Coordinates of C-alpha atoms in Angstrom, one line a residue:
M1 CA 22.9 2.4 -7.7
E2 CA 24.6 0.5 -10.6
V3 CA 26.7 2.1 -13.3
R4 CA 28.1 0.7 -16.5
Q5 CA 31.0 1.7 -18.7
T6 CA 30.1 3.1 -22.1
N7 CA 32.2 3.5 -25.2
S8 CA 32.6 7.2 -24.5
A9 CA 34.5 6.3 -21.3
Q10 CA 31.7 7.9 -19.3
K11 CA 29.9 6.2 -16.4
R12 CA 26.1 6.1 -16.9
L13 CA 23.3 4.7 -14.8
S14 CA 22.1 1.4 -15.8
I15 CA 18.4 2.2 -15.4
L16 CA 16.8 -0.4 -17.8
G17 CA 17.7 -3.8 -19.0
E18 CA 18.4 -4.6 -22.6
D19 CA 15.0 -6.0 -23.2
E20 CA 13.3 -2.9 -21.7
I21 CA 15.4 -0.6 -23.8
E22 CA 14.5 -2.7 -26.9
A23 CA 10.8 -2.5 -26.0
L24 CA 10.8 1.3 -25.6
Y25 CA 13.3 2.5 -28.2
S26 CA 13.5 0.0 -31.0
R27 CA 11.5 0.1 -34.2
P28 CA 8.3 -1.9 -33.7
R29 CA 8.0 -5.4 -35.3
F30 CA 4.3 -5.6 -36.3
T31 CA 2.1 -8.7 -36.4
P32 CA -0.4 -8.8 -39.3
E33 CA -3.2 -7.6 -36.9
E34 CA -1.0 -4.7 -35.8
R35 CA -0.2 -3.7 -39.4
R36 CA -3.9 -3.4 -40.0
L37 CA -4.3 -1.2 -37.0
Y38 CA -1.3 1.1 -37.3
F39 CA -1.1 1.4 -41.1
S40 CA -4.8 2.3 -41.5
L41 CA -5.3 5.9 -42.5
S42 CA -7.8 8.4 -41.2
Q43 CA -9.2 11.2 -43.5
P44 CA -6.7 13.9 -42.3
E45 CA -3.9 11.4 -42.8
K46 CA -5.0 10.7 -46.3
E47 CA -5.2 14.4 -47.1
L48 CA -1.6 14.8 -45.9
L49 CA -0.5 11.9 -48.0
Q50 CA -1.9 13.6 -51.1
E51 CA 0.6 16.5 -50.6
L52 CA 3.5 14.2 -51.2
R53 CA 4.5 13.4 -54.8
S54 CA 6.3 10.1 -55.4
V55 CA 5.1 6.7 -54.3
K56 CA 8.4 6.2 -52.6
S57 CA 7.9 9.3 -50.5
R58 CA 4.3 8.5 -49.7
A59 CA 5.2 4.9 -48.7
Y60 CA 7.9 6.2 -46.4
F61 CA 5.4 8.6 -44.9
V62 CA 2.9 5.9 -44.1
L63 CA 5.6 3.7 -42.6
Q64 CA 6.9 6.6 -40.4
L65 CA 3.3 7.4 -39.4
G66 CA 2.6 3.8 -38.3
Y67 CA 5.7 3.6 -36.3
F68 CA 5.0 6.9 -34.6
K69 CA 1.5 5.7 -33.7
A70 CA 3.0 2.7 -32.0
R71 CA 6.0 4.3 -30.2
H72 CA 5.6 8.1 -30.4
L73 CA 9.2 8.0 -31.7
F74 CA 10.8 8.4 -35.1
F75 CA 13.2 5.9 -36.7
V76 CA 15.7 6.0 -39.5
F77 CA 15.4 2.9 -41.8
D78 CA 15.8 1.7 -45.3
F79 CA 13.1 0.0 -47.3
H80 CA 14.9 -3.4 -47.3
Q81 CA 14.9 -3.3 -43.4
V82 CA 11.1 -3.1 -43.3
E83 CA 10.2 -5.3 -46.3
A84 CA 7.1 -7.0 -44.8
D85 CA 5.7 -3.6 -43.7
L86 CA 6.4 -2.0 -47.0
Q87 CA 4.7 -4.8 -48.9
Y88 CA 1.6 -4.4 -46.8
V89 CA 1.5 -0.6 -47.2
L90 CA 1.9 -0.9 -51.0
E91 CA -0.9 -3.4 -51.2
Q92 CA -3.3 -1.4 -49.1
H93 CA -2.7 2.2 -50.3
F94 CA -0.6 2.1 -53.6
D95 CA 0.2 0.1 -56.7
P96 CA 1.4 -3.2 -55.3
R97 CA 4.3 -3.2 -57.8
P98 CA 7.7 -3.0 -56.1
I99 CA 9.4 0.4 -55.8
A100 CA 12.4 0.5 -58.1
D101 CA 14.5 2.9 -56.0
R102 CA 15.0 1.2 -52.6
S103 CA 17.5 3.7 -51.4
A104 CA 16.8 5.7 -48.2
V105 CA 14.9 8.9 -48.6
D106 CA 17.0 12.0 -48.1
K107 CA 17.2 13.7 -44.7
H108 CA 15.3 16.8 -45.8
T109 CA 12.3 14.6 -46.9
R110 CA 12.4 12.5 -43.7
L111 CA 12.4 15.6 -41.4
K112 CA 9.7 17.3 -43.4
Q113 CA 7.5 14.2 -43.0
Q114 CA 8.2 14.1 -39.3
H115 CA 7.2 17.7 -39.0
L116 CA 3.9 17.0 -40.6
I117 CA 3.3 14.0 -38.3
L118 CA 4.1 16.1 -35.2
E119 CA 1.6 18.7 -36.3
L120 CA -1.1 16.1 -37.0
F121 CA -0.8 14.6 -33.5
H122 CA -0.1 17.9 -31.7
Y123 CA 3.3 16.7 -30.6
R124 CA 6.6 18.5 -30.5
S125 CA 10.2 17.5 -30.7
C126 CA 12.5 17.6 -27.7
D127 CA 14.5 20.7 -28.5
A128 CA 16.8 22.7 -26.2
Q129 CA 14.0 24.4 -24.2
E130 CA 12.2 21.1 -23.7
R131 CA 15.4 19.5 -22.6
R132 CA 15.9 22.2 -20.0
Q133 CA 12.4 21.6 -18.7
L134 CA 13.1 17.9 -18.7
E135 CA 16.2 18.4 -16.5
A136 CA 14.1 20.6 -14.1
K137 CA 11.5 17.8 -13.9
A138 CA 14.2 15.3 -13.2
G139 CA 15.4 17.4 -10.3
Q140 CA 11.9 17.5 -8.8
A141 CA 11.5 13.8 -9.2
A142 CA 14.9 13.1 -7.6
M143 CA 13.7 14.9 -4.5
V144 CA 10.7 12.6 -4.3
C145 CA 12.6 9.4 -4.7
G146 CA 16.3 8.7 -5.3
Q147 CA 15.6 5.5 -7.2
P148 CA 16.8 5.9 -10.8
I149 CA 13.9 3.9 -12.3
Y150 CA 11.4 6.2 -10.5
V151 CA 13.0 9.4 -12.0
F152 CA 13.1 7.7 -15.4
R153 CA 9.4 6.8 -15.3
E154 CA 8.5 10.3 -14.1
L155 CA 10.3 11.8 -17.1
M156 CA 8.6 9.4 -19.6
H157 CA 5.2 10.3 -18.0
Y158 CA 6.0 14.0 -18.3
L159 CA 7.0 13.6 -22.0
E160 CA 3.7 11.8 -22.7
E161 CA 1.7 14.4 -20.8
Q162 CA 3.3 17.3 -22.6
R163 CA 3.2 15.4 -25.9
I164 CA 6.9 15.6 -26.5
V165 CA 8.9 13.1 -28.5
A166 CA 11.2 11.3 -26.1
P167 CA 14.9 12.0 -26.6
G168 CA 17.5 9.2 -26.9
Y169 CA 18.0 6.8 -24.0
S170 CA 21.6 8.1 -23.4
F171 CA 20.3 11.6 -22.9
I172 CA 17.7 10.3 -20.4
Q173 CA 20.5 8.4 -18.6
D174 CA 22.6 11.5 -18.3
T175 CA 19.7 13.6 -17.2
V176 CA 18.7 11.1 -14.5
G177 CA 22.3 10.7 -13.4
A178 CA 22.8 14.5 -13.1
A179 CA 19.6 15.0 -11.2
L180 CA 20.5 12.2 -8.7
T181 CA 24.0 13.5 -8.3
H182 CA 22.7 17.0 -7.6
E183 CA 20.2 15.7 -5.1
Q184 CA 22.9 13.7 -3.3
N185 CA 25.2 16.7 -3.2
R186 CA 22.3 18.8 -1.7
V187 CA 21.5 16.2 0.9
V188 CA 25.2 15.8 1.8
T189 CA 25.7 19.5 2.3
I190 CA 22.8 19.7 4.7
V191 CA 24.0 16.6 6.6
R192 CA 27.5 18.0 7.0
H193 CA 26.1 21.2 8.4
H194 CA 23.7 19.4 10.9
L195 CA 25.5 16.2 12.0
K196 CA 27.5 16.7 15.1
P197 CA 30.8 14.7 15.8
A198 CA 29.0 12.7 18.5
D199 CA 26.3 11.7 16.0
Q200 CA 28.9 10.7 13.4
E201 CA 30.6 8.5 16.0
A202 CA 27.3 6.8 16.8
L203 CA 26.6 6.1 13.2
K204 CA 30.2 4.8 12.7
E205 CA 29.7 2.3 15.5
L206 CA 27.0 0.6 13.4
L207 CA 29.7 -0.4 11.0
E208 CA 32.1 -1.6 13.7
D209 CA 32.8 -5.3 14.1
S210 CA 31.0 -6.4 17.4
P211 CA 31.5 -9.9 18.7
G212 CA 30.0 -12.3 16.1
L213 CA 28.4 -9.8 13.6
Y214 CA 28.5 -6.2 12.7
E215 CA 25.8 -4.3 14.5
I216 CA 24.2 -3.1 11.3
T217 CA 24.0 -6.8 10.1
Q218 CA 22.2 -7.7 13.3
L219 CA 19.8 -4.8 12.8
K220 CA 19.0 -6.0 9.2
R221 CA 17.5 -9.2 10.6
E222 CA 13.7 -9.4 10.7
P223 CA 11.8 -11.5 13.2
K224 CA 11.2 -15.1 12.0
D225 CA 7.7 -15.3 13.5
F226 CA 5.5 -13.8 16.2
S227 CA 6.8 -15.9 19.1
A228 CA 7.6 -14.2 22.4
R229 CA 11.3 -14.8 21.9
E230 CA 11.4 -13.0 18.6
I231 CA 9.3 -10.1 19.8
K232 CA 11.7 -9.8 22.8
H233 CA 14.6 -9.5 20.4
E234 CA 12.7 -6.9 18.3
L235 CA 12.0 -4.8 21.4
H236 CA 15.7 -5.0 22.3
R237 CA 16.6 -3.8 18.8
G238 CA 14.2 -0.9 19.2
E239 CA 15.8 0.2 22.5
Q240 CA 19.3 0.0 20.8
I241 CA 18.4 2.3 17.9
Q242 CA 15.9 4.6 19.6
P243 CA 18.5 7.4 20.1
L244 CA 19.5 7.4 16.5
Y245 CA 15.9 7.3 15.5
R246 CA 15.3 10.4 17.5
L247 CA 18.3 12.0 15.7
G248 CA 16.7 11.0 12.3
Q249 CA 13.4 12.6 13.4
R250 CA 15.2 15.9 14.0
L251 CA 17.5 15.8 10.9
L252 CA 15.6 14.1 8.1
P253 CA 12.9 16.9 7.9
A254 CA 15.7 19.3 7.2
L255 CA 16.8 17.3 4.2
N256 CA 13.3 17.8 2.6
I257 CA 13.1 14.3 1.2
S258 CA 10.1 12.1 0.9
N259 CA 9.3 8.9 2.6
E260 CA 10.0 7.1 -0.7
S261 CA 13.5 8.6 -0.7
I262 CA 14.1 7.6 2.9
K263 CA 13.0 4.1 2.0
Y264 CA 15.3 4.0 -1.0
Y265 CA 18.4 5.3 0.9
A266 CA 17.6 2.8 3.6
S267 CA 17.5 0.0 1.0
L268 CA 21.1 0.8 0.0
V269 CA 22.3 -0.3 3.5
G270 CA 20.6 -3.6 2.9
Y271 CA 22.0 -3.9 -0.7
Y272 CA 25.6 -3.2 0.1
S273 CA 27.9 -5.2 2.4
V274 CA 29.6 -3.4 5.3
Y275 CA 32.9 -3.6 3.4
K276 CA 31.4 -1.7 0.4
L277 CA 29.7 0.8 2.6
K278 CA 33.0 1.7 4.2
R279 CA 34.4 2.4 0.7
L280 CA 31.6 4.8 -0.3
N281 CA 31.4 8.6 0.4
R282 CA 31.1 8.7 4.2
W283 CA 28.6 11.5 4.2
M284 CA 26.3 9.6 1.9
V285 CA 26.8 6.6 4.1
Y286 CA 25.7 8.7 7.1
V287 CA 22.6 9.7 5.1
S288 CA 21.8 6.0 4.2
L289 CA 22.4 4.8 7.8
L290 CA 20.1 7.5 9.2
C291 CA 17.4 6.6 6.7
F292 CA 18.0 2.9 7.5
I293 CA 17.6 3.4 11.2
Y294 CA 14.6 5.6 10.7
H295 CA 12.9 3.1 8.4
R296 CA 13.9 0.1 10.4
Y297 CA 12.5 1.6 13.7
Q298 CA 9.2 2.2 12.0
R299 CA 9.2 -1.3 10.4
L300 CA 10.0 -2.6 13.9
H301 CA 6.8 -1.1 15.2
D302 CA 4.9 -2.6 12.3
N303 CA 6.3 -6.0 13.3
L304 CA 5.2 -5.5 16.9
I305 CA 1.7 -4.3 16.0
N306 CA 1.3 -7.2 13.5
S307 CA 2.3 -9.5 16.3
L308 CA -0.4 -8.1 18.6
L309 CA -3.0 -8.4 15.9
Y310 CA -2.0 -11.9 15.1
N311 CA -2.0 -13.1 18.6
V312 CA -5.2 -11.4 19.7
R313 CA -6.9 -12.9 16.6
G314 CA -5.6 -16.3 17.6
Y315 CA -6.8 -16.0 21.2
V316 CA -10.2 -14.8 20.1
D317 CA -10.6 -17.6 17.6
E318 CA -9.4 -20.2 20.1
A319 CA -11.9 -18.9 22.7
K320 CA -14.8 -19.0 20.2
A321 CA -13.9 -22.6 19.1
A322 CA -13.6 -23.7 22.8
A323 CA -17.0 -22.1 23.6
K324 CA -18.6 -23.7 20.6
E325 CA -17.3 -27.1 21.7
R326 CA -18.4 -26.5 25.2
G327 CA -21.8 -25.4 24.0
Y328 CA -22.2 -28.7 22.0
A329 CA -21.3 -30.7 25.1
Y330 CA -23.7 -28.6 27.2
R331 CA -26.6 -29.2 24.8
I332 CA -25.9 -33.0 24.9
E333 CA -25.7 -33.0 28.7
S334 CA -28.8 -30.9 29.0
D335 CA -30.8 -33.3 26.8
Q336 CA -29.6 -36.3 28.9
N337 CA -30.4 -34.5 32.1
L338 CA -33.8 -33.5 30.8
Q339 CA -34.6 -37.2 30.2
K340 CA -33.5 -38.0 33.8
A341 CA -35.6 -35.1 35.1
G342 CA -38.6 -36.7 33.4
Q343 CA -37.8 -39.9 35.3
V344 CA -37.7 -37.8 38.5
L345 CA -41.1 -36.4 37.8
K346 CA -42.5 -39.9 37.2
L347 CA -41.7 -40.6 40.9
F348 CA -44.7 -38.6 41.8
T349 CA -47.0 -40.9 39.7
D350 CA -45.3 -44.2 40.5
D351 CA -47.9 -46.4 42.1
R352 CA -45.1 -48.6 43.5
I353 CA -44.2 -45.9 46.0
A354 CA -46.5 -45.9 49.0
E355 CA -48.3 -42.7 49.7
D356 CA -47.0 -42.5 53.2
T357 CA -43.4 -42.8 52.1
P358 CA -41.3 -40.1 53.8
F359 CA -40.3 -37.2 51.4
Q360 CA -36.6 -37.8 52.3
E361 CA -36.8 -41.2 50.7
V362 CA -38.4 -39.9 47.6
R363 CA -35.8 -37.1 47.3
A364 CA -33.1 -39.7 47.8
L365 CA -34.5 -41.7 44.8
A366 CA -34.6 -38.5 42.8
F367 CA -31.0 -37.6 43.5
A368 CA -30.0 -41.1 42.6
L369 CA -31.4 -40.5 39.2
L370 CA -30.0 -37.0 38.8
E371 CA -27.6 -35.3 41.2
R372 CA -28.8 -32.3 43.1
R373 CA -26.9 -29.6 41.3
K374 CA -27.9 -30.8 37.8
L375 CA -31.5 -31.2 38.9
A376 CA -31.5 -27.6 40.2
L377 CA -30.1 -26.4 36.9
I378 CA -32.8 -28.2 34.9
A379 CA -35.5 -26.8 37.2
D380 CA -34.2 -23.3 36.6
H381 CA -34.1 -23.9 32.9
I382 CA -37.7 -25.1 32.8
T383 CA -39.1 -22.4 35.1
T384 CA -37.2 -19.4 33.4
N385 CA -37.0 -20.8 29.9
A386 CA -33.4 -19.6 30.0
R387 CA -30.8 -20.3 27.2
F388 CA -27.2 -20.8 27.8
D389 CA -24.8 -17.9 26.9
E390 CA -22.0 -19.0 24.7
T391 CA -20.2 -15.7 25.4
V392 CA -19.8 -16.9 29.0
F393 CA -17.9 -19.9 27.8
Q394 CA -15.7 -17.6 25.7
W395 CA -14.7 -15.5 28.7
D396 CA -14.2 -18.7 30.8
H397 CA -11.6 -19.8 28.2
V398 CA -10.0 -16.4 28.2
D399 CA -9.3 -17.0 31.9
T400 CA -7.2 -20.0 30.9
L401 CA -5.2 -18.0 28.4
A402 CA -4.2 -15.2 30.9
L403 CA -0.6 -16.4 31.3
Q404 CA -0.2 -16.6 27.5
F405 CA -1.5 -13.2 26.5
K406 CA 0.3 -11.5 29.4
R407 CA 3.6 -13.0 28.2
H408 CA 3.0 -12.1 24.5
L409 CA 1.1 -8.9 24.6
R410 CA 2.2 -7.0 27.6
P411 CA 5.7 -6.2 26.3
I412 CA 4.2 -5.0 23.0
L413 CA 1.7 -2.7 24.9
R414 CA 4.6 -1.2 26.9
G415 CA 6.9 -0.9 23.8
V416 CA 4.5 0.8 21.3
D417 CA 3.1 4.3 21.6
L418 CA -0.4 4.3 20.2
A419 CA -2.7 7.2 19.7
A420 CA -6.4 7.7 18.7
S421 CA -7.9 9.9 16.0
L422 CA -10.5 11.2 18.5
P423 CA -9.3 13.3 21.4
H424 CA -9.8 11.9 24.9
D425 CA -10.5 8.5 23.6
P426 CA -11.7 6.3 26.5
L427 CA -9.7 3.3 25.3
M428 CA -6.5 5.2 25.3
E429 CA -7.3 6.2 28.9
A430 CA -7.3 2.4 29.8
V431 CA -4.1 1.9 27.8
H432 CA -2.3 4.6 29.7
F433 CA -3.6 3.1 33.0
L434 CA -2.3 -0.4 32.1
K435 CA 1.1 0.9 31.0
A436 CA 1.5 2.9 34.2
A437 CA 0.7 -0.1 36.3
F438 CA 3.1 -2.4 34.3
G439 CA 5.8 0.3 34.6
K440 CA 5.5 0.2 38.4
G441 CA 5.9 -3.6 38.4
S442 CA 2.7 -4.2 40.3
S443 CA 0.1 -6.7 39.3
L444 CA -3.4 -5.5 38.2
G445 CA -4.9 -7.4 41.1
Q446 CA -3.2 -5.0 43.6
Q447 CA -4.9 -2.0 42.0
A448 CA -8.1 -0.7 43.6
S449 CA -11.2 -1.6 41.4
D450 CA -12.5 1.9 41.4
T451 CA -9.2 3.2 39.9
F452 CA -9.7 1.2 36.6
P453 CA -11.0 3.3 33.7
I454 CA -14.3 1.7 32.5
R455 CA -15.7 4.3 30.1
F456 CA -14.5 2.2 27.1
I457 CA -16.3 -1.0 28.2
P458 CA -19.4 -1.6 26.0
D459 CA -22.6 -2.0 28.1
T460 CA -23.1 -5.5 26.6
T461 CA -19.8 -6.6 27.9
K462 CA -19.8 -5.3 31.4
R463 CA -21.7 -8.3 32.8
Y464 CA -18.8 -10.6 31.8
L465 CA -16.1 -8.5 33.5
Y466 CA -17.5 -8.6 37.0
A467 CA -18.0 -11.4 39.5
P468 CA -20.3 -11.4 42.6
D469 CA -18.6 -10.8 45.9
P470 CA -20.3 -12.2 49.1
A471 CA -18.6 -9.5 51.1
G472 CA -19.9 -6.6 49.1
P473 CA -20.4 -5.3 45.6
K474 CA -19.2 -7.1 42.4
H475 CA -15.5 -7.1 41.8
L476 CA -13.7 -6.5 38.5
L477 CA -12.0 -9.5 36.8
V478 CA -8.7 -7.9 35.9
D479 CA -7.5 -10.5 33.5
R480 CA -10.7 -10.2 31.4
Y481 CA -10.3 -6.4 31.6
E482 CA -6.8 -6.6 30.2
F483 CA -7.8 -8.9 27.4
L484 CA -10.7 -6.6 26.5
V485 CA -8.2 -3.8 26.1
Y486 CA -6.1 -5.9 23.7
R487 CA -9.2 -7.0 21.7
L488 CA -10.4 -3.4 21.3
L489 CA -6.9 -2.3 20.3
R490 CA -6.9 -4.8 17.6
N491 CA -10.3 -3.6 16.3
G492 CA -9.2 0.0 16.4
L493 CA -5.9 -0.6 14.6
E494 CA -7.6 -2.6 11.8
A495 CA -10.3 0.0 11.5
G496 CA -7.8 2.9 11.4
D497 CA -9.3 4.6 14.5
L498 CA -6.0 4.0 16.3
F499 CA -2.5 4.5 14.9
C500 CA 1.2 4.6 15.7
R501 CA 3.2 7.6 14.4
D502 CA 6.5 5.5 14.7
S503 CA 5.2 3.1 12.0
V504 CA 5.0 2.6 8.3
R505 CA 1.7 0.7 7.9
F506 CA -0.2 2.0 10.9
R507 CA 0.5 5.7 10.6
S508 CA -2.3 8.2 10.8
F509 CA -3.6 9.4 7.4
E510 CA -3.1 13.0 8.6
D511 CA 0.6 12.3 9.1
D512 CA 1.0 12.0 5.3
L513 CA -0.8 15.2 4.5
L514 CA 0.8 18.6 4.0
D515 CA 0.6 20.9 6.9
D516 CA -1.1 24.3 6.8
Q517 CA 2.1 26.2 6.2
Q518 CA 3.0 24.0 3.2
W519 CA -0.5 24.2 1.8
Q520 CA -0.3 28.0 1.6
H521 CA 1.8 27.3 -1.5
K522 CA -0.7 25.0 -3.0
Q523 CA -0.7 26.6 -6.5
Q524 CA 3.1 26.1 -6.8
L525 CA 2.8 22.5 -5.5
I526 CA 0.1 21.7 -8.0
A527 CA 2.2 23.2 -10.8
D528 CA 5.2 21.2 -9.7
T529 CA 3.3 17.9 -10.2
G530 CA 3.1 18.6 -13.9
L531 CA -0.4 17.1 -14.0
V532 CA -2.5 19.0 -16.5
L533 CA -5.7 17.7 -15.0
L534 CA -5.1 19.5 -11.7
K535 CA -4.6 22.8 -13.4
Q536 CA -7.7 22.5 -15.5
P537 CA -10.9 24.1 -14.2
I538 CA -13.3 21.4 -13.1
Q539 CA -16.1 22.7 -15.2
D540 CA -14.1 22.2 -18.3
H541 CA -13.1 18.7 -17.3
L542 CA -16.7 17.8 -16.5
A543 CA -17.8 19.2 -19.8
K544 CA -15.3 17.0 -21.7
L545 CA -16.3 13.9 -19.7
E546 CA -20.0 14.7 -20.4
Q547 CA -19.3 15.0 -24.2
R548 CA -17.3 11.8 -24.1
L549 CA -20.2 10.1 -22.3
E550 CA -22.7 11.3 -24.9
D551 CA -20.4 10.1 -27.7
R552 CA -20.2 6.6 -26.1
L553 CA -24.0 6.5 -25.6
A554 CA -24.5 7.4 -29.3
S555 CA -22.1 4.7 -30.3
V556 CA -24.0 2.1 -28.3
R557 CA -27.3 3.3 -29.7
D558 CA -25.9 3.1 -33.3
I559 CA -24.7 -0.5 -32.8
F560 CA -28.0 -1.6 -31.4
L561 CA -29.9 0.1 -34.2
G562 CA -27.6 -1.7 -36.7
G563 CA -28.2 -5.1 -35.2
L564 CA -27.0 -7.2 -32.3
G565 CA -23.5 -7.8 -33.7
E566 CA -20.2 -6.7 -32.3
L567 CA -21.1 -7.9 -28.9
D568 CA -17.6 -7.4 -27.5
R569 CA -17.5 -3.8 -28.6
V570 CA -20.9 -3.2 -27.0
L571 CA -19.8 -4.6 -23.7
Y572 CA -16.7 -2.5 -23.8
L573 CA -18.6 0.7 -24.6
I574 CA -21.1 0.0 -21.8
Q575 CA -18.3 -0.5 -19.4
D576 CA -16.7 2.8 -20.5
V577 CA -20.1 4.6 -20.2
L578 CA -20.4 3.4 -16.6
A579 CA -16.8 4.4 -15.8
I580 CA -17.2 7.8 -17.2
S581 CA -20.5 8.3 -15.4
L582 CA -18.8 7.4 -12.1
I583 CA -15.9 9.8 -12.9
I584 CA -18.3 12.6 -13.5
I585 CA -20.1 11.9 -10.2
L586 CA -16.8 11.8 -8.3
M587 CA -15.5 14.9 -10.0
S588 CA -18.7 16.8 -9.1
Q589 CA -18.2 15.8 -5.5
R590 CA -14.6 16.9 -5.7
G591 CA -15.7 20.2 -7.1
R592 CA -18.0 20.8 -4.1
I593 CA -15.2 19.8 -1.6
T594 CA -12.2 21.4 -3.2
G595 CA -13.7 24.2 -5.3
E596 CA -10.9 26.4 -4.0
I597 CA -8.4 24.3 -6.0
C598 CA -10.4 23.9 -9.2
P599 CA -12.7 26.9 -9.3

């Protein structure tokens, strides 16, 4: 969080850069096209203009009006500062002769014009009451995210929604700074009450100088790739910080801060060096360290799951490519063998072979042309009209990858706790079975075949997971079984059917929803958002959208009736019509689903 020294010897947050401040708060510099847009007058604006007396007052009013349309702010200026804009306004709306008196209009006239403009656009100035509401809004935003730019944007959005003229940048700075300071004090008070001495010592150890690097510096490192070595290091980091992560799980909900705030406080640990962290308020450092550990542990699980997805995808693609190549080779060999089989058949019509030649000699000639095994395969192919199964080749290649996927994927399966959206998911039954077997240190081949959960195996896949056994029934191919679990885990994670609660990216959607107890205060929660749309009855909103749609349709009809010109405007209006129609459909559906919120 950066601060800068001001002339008043106060420290204010440096929220925006100089260019951003200029873009938001400076008087606009119009291009010729923008002058035509902003200095054009509607009929109500022309009627207001007639209430003013002198040309000087009227010109100043048009200038103020144009600048307000562009920025929704008011500016104090002299005519010589806006010479180009003044000349355009005089040429368009008044006698183009120059105004003799170029002095600034008096304050009373300027404020009176501003009052007329506010009434015209249904805006209001940011007076004492509005500033108190703005401070309250800043406090709410600071609880959602401790990042200054986020609070600033929320305040600017609130001002726009409420149609309030934004106060000066320095006031916004002070408001944001006060809200963030209050939020930090609130969080520190809770942490001091809940953090035990042993927990404090554990957090302090992160900033201690261990051999080579500070422990916190080592934890900041992300894996370079998805190699087994990097994943091993990542799993080791998870084991190191798991106790502190469990502490964060217990303590952070008591702070009543959002995931965005957790992410922001965690980013401070990455931003500051260990030296600077030791010089900050130790309680805020504890908060930042807890958030860092909490977020790092979840990101760690993202890295592990991404590694699983990456490697499984690679193995599947490799198996498909190998099967395709083997299929090409099989087809070429089959064609060659089929030609030789034709030569074998010609032995029965070869007049050079005596009729009393023993069959053994004829068979020897046949096997000389095509070996016995290949001849039998060709015969089966002809008699059954069978086609080769490329999936068989894929699973054959998976057998050759067993050592690789066991080395890369088993540690991840053991180190990540996954869950399913459906209760009693059969795939999770297989996952728990594998984790239990790996935990015992026994190989899957030592497990009895009838103990393996098989409900998750698709019927079309079962034929590839079993091999015939001369001594009895078919036996399960355990390496293929294990790989099928990894492959289905990948599919489930990418589809969102499986999730990891200790994760950022792969969390369950339900984990981010409000619980039933919080939802009992839904009216207050909706009010706190400051979004007028959520408070508006859905019938009123749909009626406005319908009217807007009708207006757009009428505009398109008028354009077509008037000719085929203004093509760009037609395309824009058609796009807008389609968008509004879609919104109406979606809002209608929302009304059916959440009628309790928007009756």
